[in-house]
Short mmCIF file of C-alpha atoms in Angstrom, two decimals:
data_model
loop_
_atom_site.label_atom_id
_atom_site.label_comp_id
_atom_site.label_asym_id
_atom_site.label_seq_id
_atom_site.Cartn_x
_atom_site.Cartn_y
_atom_site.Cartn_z
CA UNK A 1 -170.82 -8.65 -44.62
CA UNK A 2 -171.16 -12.14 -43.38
CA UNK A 3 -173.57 -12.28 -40.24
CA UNK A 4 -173.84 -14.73 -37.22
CA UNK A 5 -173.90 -18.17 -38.98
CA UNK A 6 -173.30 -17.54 -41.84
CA UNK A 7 -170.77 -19.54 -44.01
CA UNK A 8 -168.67 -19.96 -47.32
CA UNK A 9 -168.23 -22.25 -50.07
CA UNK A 10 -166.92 -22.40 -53.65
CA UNK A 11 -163.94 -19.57 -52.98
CA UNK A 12 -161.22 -20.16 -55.22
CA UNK A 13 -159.00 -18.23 -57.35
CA UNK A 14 -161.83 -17.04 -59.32
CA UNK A 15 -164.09 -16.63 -56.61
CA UNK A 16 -163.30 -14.51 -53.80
CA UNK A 17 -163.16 -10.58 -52.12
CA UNK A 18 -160.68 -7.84 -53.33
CA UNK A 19 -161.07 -5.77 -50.27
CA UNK A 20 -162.09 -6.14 -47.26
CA UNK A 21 -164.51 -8.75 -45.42
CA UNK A 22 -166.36 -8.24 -42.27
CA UNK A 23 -167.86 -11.41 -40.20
CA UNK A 24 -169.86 -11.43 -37.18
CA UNK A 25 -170.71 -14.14 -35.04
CA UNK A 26 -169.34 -16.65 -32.36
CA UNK A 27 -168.10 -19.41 -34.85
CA UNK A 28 -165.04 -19.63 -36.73
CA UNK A 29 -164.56 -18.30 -40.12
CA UNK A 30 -162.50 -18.39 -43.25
CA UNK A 31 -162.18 -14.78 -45.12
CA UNK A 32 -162.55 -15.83 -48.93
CA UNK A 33 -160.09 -12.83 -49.46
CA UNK A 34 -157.71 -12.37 -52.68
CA UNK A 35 -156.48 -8.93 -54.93
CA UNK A 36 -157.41 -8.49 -58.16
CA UNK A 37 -153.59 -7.51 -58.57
CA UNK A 38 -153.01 -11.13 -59.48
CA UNK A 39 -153.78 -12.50 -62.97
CA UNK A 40 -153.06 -15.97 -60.82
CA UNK A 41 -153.07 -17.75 -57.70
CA UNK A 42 -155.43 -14.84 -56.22
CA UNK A 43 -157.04 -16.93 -53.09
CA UNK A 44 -155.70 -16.02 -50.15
CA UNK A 45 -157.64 -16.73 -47.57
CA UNK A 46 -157.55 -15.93 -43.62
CA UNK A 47 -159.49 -17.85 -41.07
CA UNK A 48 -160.22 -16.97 -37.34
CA UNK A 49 -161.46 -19.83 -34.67
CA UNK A 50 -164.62 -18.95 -32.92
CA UNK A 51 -165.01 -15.35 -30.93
CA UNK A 52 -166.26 -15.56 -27.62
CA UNK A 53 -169.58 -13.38 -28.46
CA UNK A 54 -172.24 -13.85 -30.69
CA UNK A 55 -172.09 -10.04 -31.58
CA UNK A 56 -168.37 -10.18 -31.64
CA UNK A 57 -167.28 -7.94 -35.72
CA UNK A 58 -164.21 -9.06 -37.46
CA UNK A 59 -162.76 -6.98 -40.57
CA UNK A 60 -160.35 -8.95 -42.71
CA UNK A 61 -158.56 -7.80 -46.06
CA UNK A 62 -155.72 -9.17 -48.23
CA UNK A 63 -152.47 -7.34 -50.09
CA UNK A 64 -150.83 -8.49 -53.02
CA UNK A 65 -147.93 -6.06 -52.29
CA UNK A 66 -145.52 -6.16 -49.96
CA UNK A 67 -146.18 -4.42 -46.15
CA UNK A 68 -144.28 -0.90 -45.08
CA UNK A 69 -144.85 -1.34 -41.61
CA UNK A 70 -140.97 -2.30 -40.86
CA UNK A 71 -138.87 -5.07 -41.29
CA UNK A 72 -137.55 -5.36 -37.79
CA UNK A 73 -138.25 -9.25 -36.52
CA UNK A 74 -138.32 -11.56 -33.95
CA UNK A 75 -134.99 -13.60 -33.45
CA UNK A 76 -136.16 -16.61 -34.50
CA UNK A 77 -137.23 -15.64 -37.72
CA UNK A 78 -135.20 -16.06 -40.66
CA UNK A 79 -136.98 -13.64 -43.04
CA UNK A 80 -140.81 -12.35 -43.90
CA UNK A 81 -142.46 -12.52 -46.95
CA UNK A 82 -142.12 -9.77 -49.38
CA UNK A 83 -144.71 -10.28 -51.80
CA UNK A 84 -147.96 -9.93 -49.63
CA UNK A 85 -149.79 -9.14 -46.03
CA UNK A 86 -153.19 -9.11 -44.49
CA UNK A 87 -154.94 -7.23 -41.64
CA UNK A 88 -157.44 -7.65 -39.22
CA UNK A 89 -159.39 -5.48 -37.05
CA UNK A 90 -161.57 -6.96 -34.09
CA UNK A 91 -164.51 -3.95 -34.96
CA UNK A 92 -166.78 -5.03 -32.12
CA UNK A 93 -166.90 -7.04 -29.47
CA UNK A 94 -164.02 -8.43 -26.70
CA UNK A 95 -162.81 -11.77 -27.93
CA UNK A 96 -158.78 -12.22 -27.77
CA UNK A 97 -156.39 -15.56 -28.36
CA UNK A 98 -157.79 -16.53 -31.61
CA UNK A 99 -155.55 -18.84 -33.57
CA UNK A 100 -154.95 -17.28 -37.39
CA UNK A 101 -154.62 -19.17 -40.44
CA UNK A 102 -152.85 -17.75 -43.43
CA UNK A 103 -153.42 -19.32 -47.07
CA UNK A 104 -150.49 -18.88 -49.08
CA UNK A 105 -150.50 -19.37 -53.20
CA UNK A 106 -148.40 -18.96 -56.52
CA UNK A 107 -147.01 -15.88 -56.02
CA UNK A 108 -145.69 -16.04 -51.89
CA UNK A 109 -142.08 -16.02 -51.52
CA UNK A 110 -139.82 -18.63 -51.50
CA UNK A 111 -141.84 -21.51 -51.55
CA UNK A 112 -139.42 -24.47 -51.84
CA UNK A 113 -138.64 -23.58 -48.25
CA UNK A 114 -142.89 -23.81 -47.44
CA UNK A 115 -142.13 -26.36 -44.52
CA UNK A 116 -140.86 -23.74 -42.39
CA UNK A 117 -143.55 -21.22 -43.04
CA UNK A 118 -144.85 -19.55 -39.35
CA UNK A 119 -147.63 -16.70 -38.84
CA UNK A 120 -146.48 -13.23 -38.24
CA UNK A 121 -147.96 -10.34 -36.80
CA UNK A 122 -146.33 -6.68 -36.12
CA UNK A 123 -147.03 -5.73 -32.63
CA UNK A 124 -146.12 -1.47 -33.56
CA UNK A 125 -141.69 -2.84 -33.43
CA UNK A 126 -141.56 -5.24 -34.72
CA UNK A 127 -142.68 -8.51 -36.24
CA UNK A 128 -143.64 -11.04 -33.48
CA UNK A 129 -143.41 -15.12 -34.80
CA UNK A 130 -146.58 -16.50 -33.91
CA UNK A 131 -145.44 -20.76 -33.74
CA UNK A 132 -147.12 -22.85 -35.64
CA UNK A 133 -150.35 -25.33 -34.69
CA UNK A 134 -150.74 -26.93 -38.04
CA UNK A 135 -149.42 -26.64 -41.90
CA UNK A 136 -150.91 -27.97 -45.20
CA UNK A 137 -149.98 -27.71 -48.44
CA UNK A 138 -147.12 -27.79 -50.98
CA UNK A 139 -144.79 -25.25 -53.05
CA UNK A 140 -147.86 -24.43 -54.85
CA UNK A 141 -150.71 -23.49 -52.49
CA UNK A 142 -151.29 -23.78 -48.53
CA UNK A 143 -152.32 -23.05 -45.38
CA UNK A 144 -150.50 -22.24 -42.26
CA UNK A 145 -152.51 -21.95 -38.64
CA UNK A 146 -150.48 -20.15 -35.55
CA UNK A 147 -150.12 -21.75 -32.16
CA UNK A 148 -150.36 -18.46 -30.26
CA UNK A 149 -153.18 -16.20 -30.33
CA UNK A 150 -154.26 -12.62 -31.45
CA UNK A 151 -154.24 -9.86 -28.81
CA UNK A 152 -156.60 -7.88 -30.70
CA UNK A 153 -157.23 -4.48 -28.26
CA UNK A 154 -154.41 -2.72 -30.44
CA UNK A 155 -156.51 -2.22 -33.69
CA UNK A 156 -155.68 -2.84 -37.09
CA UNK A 157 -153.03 -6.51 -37.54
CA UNK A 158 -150.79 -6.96 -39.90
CA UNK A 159 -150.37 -10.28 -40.68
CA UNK A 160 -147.90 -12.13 -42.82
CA UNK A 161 -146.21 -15.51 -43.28
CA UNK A 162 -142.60 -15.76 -42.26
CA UNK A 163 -139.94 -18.04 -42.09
CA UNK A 164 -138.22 -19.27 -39.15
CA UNK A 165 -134.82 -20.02 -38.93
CA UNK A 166 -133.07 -23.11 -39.36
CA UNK A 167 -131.91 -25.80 -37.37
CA UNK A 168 -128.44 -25.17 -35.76
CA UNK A 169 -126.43 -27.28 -33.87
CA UNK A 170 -123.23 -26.96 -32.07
CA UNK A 171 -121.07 -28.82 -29.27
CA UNK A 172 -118.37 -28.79 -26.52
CA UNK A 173 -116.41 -32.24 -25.73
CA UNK A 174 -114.23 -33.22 -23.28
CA UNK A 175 -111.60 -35.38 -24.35
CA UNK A 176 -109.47 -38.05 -22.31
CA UNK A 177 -106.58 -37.21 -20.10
CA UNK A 178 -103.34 -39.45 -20.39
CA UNK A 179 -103.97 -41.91 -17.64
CA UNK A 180 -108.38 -41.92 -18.66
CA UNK A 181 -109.88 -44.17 -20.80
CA UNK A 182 -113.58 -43.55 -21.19
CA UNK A 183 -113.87 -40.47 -19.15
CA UNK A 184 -114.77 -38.31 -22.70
CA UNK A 185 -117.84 -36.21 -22.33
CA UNK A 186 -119.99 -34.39 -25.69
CA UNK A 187 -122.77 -31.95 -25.10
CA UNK A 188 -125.31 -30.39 -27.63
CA UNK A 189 -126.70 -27.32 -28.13
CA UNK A 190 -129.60 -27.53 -30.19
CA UNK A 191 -131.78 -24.17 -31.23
CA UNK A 192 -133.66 -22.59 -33.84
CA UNK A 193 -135.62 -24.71 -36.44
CA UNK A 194 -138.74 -26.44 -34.61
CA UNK A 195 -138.86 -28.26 -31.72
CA UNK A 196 -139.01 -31.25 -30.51
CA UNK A 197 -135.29 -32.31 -31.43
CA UNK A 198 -134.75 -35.45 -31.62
CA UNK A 199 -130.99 -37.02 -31.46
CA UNK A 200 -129.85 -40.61 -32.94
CA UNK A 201 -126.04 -41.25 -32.37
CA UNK A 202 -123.59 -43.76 -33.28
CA UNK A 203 -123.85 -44.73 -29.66
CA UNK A 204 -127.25 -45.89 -29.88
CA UNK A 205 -127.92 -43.00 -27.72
CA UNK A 206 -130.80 -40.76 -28.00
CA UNK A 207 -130.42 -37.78 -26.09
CA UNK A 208 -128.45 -34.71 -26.14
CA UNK A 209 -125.39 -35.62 -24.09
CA UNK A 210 -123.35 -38.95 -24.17
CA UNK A 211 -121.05 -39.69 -21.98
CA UNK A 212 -118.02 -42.01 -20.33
CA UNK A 213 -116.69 -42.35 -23.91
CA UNK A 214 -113.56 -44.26 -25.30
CA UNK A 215 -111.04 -42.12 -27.80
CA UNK A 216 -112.81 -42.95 -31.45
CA UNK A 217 -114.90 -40.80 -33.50
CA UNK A 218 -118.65 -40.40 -33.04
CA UNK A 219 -121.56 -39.41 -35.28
CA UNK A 220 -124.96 -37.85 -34.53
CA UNK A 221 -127.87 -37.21 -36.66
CA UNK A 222 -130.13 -34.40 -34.93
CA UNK A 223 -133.82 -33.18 -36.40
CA UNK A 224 -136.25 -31.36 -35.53
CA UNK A 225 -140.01 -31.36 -36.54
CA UNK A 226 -139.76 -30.42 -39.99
CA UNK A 227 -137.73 -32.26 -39.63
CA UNK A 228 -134.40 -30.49 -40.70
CA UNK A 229 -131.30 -32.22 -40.07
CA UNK A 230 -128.16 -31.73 -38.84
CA UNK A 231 -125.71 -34.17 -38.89
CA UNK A 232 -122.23 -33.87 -36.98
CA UNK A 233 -119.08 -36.38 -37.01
CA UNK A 234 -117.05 -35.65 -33.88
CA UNK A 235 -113.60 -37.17 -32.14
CA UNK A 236 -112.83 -37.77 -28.65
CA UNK A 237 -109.05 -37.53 -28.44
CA UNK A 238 -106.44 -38.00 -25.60
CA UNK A 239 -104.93 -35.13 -24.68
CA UNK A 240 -101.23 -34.91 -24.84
CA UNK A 241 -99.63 -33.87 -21.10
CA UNK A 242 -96.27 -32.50 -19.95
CA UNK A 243 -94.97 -34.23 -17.20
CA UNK A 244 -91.66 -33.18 -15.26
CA UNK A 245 -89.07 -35.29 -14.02
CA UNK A 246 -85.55 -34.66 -12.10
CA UNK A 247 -86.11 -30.74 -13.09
CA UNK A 248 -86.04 -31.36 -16.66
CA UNK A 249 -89.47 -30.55 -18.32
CA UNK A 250 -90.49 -32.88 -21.10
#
């Protein structure tokens, strides 16, 4: 039990809680939580920004084992990890919207892909993707802070790092009529991975439609905050017409 003001220092994998952690106070807090389940890598911590109320009671605990809750998920997640969750429980008190950071370490899942990692919490249906205010770390150890906060008047949280899906791009051109010659038209569709996307084309152009374009082939690179990237090569053509003269159709 941590009360109002207190803090922590020296957790590490050596030196933390296998089970759970309760903190109260009006300041923000990091968890030092890990399992014992792990010969390595067991520091996983979770950290809260400040409640509202001094008396506000937080209850925080760690899982080396994957969750059982479901494995339905928002759209714009790609997958969840397997390996691990945490929970939460706002005890006492009233405070909502607190930003949650999730530490991840040797054994989270597939950690060459840590760039995209996102906080996620199942809501009872499903598991919601939290956005992402911050990451730090590498393909060894991390943290990972959400951009939306915790409605916390449903109980227990489960908590666990996901991954969002990535970048996808796809287009619709117009290309040039007979008699046209820089009438062509391309239009992007940018979604998934994170935004802002950014666009640099062959044009010079930096946004996601380009315009009054000659027949030749164009080039984009788009990317996103990661930044992922997505690079397309496409043709504005002139499209061949059927004209008819003295009846006979040619």
């Amino acid at each position: 039990l941590f009360r109002s003001g207190a803090s922590v220092s020296g957790s590490s994998d050596t030196s933390y809680v296998s089970g759970p952690v309760q903190k109260i106070g009006n300041t923000a807090f990091t968890f030092p939580l890990g399992d014992t389940l792990l010969s390595i890598g067991a520091y996983h911590p979770l950290s809260i920004t400040a409640p509202i109320v001094n008396t506000d009671a937080f209850t925080a605990q760690y899982f080396a084992f994957n969750q059982t809750y479901g494995t339905n998920k928002d759209t714009t997640l790609e997958s969840i990890s397997n390996s691990e969750y945490w929970t939460i429980n706002r005890t006492s008190g009233s405070s909502n919207n607190l930003n949650i950071s999730l530490g991840w370490n040797k054994n989270n899942y597939d950690k060459k892909n840590y760039s995209k990692y996102q906080v996620t919490n199942w809501d009872g249906t499903k598991w919601l993707n939290l956005n992402r205010q911050a990451i730090i770390g590498d393909t060894v150890k991390g943290v990972v802070t959400s951009k939306s906060g915790i409605n916390f008047n449903s109980g227990t949280i489960p908590l666990t790092i996901g991954k969002y899906k990535s970048l996808n791009v796809t287009y619709q051109k117009t290309d040039l009529s007979s008699n046209e010659t820089n009438t062509g038209i391309i239009d992007l569709l940018a979604k998934d991975g994170f935004s802002p996307y950014h666009y640099h084309w062959s044009t010079g152009d930096t946004t996601s439609s380009i315009s009054e374009l000659a027949q030749g082939n164009y080039s984009v690179i788009v990317t996103d905050a990661i930044p992922d990237t997505v690079k397309l090569n496409i043709s504005i053509n002139t499209k061949i017409e059927w004209a008819q003269q003295n009846g006979i159709s040619i």
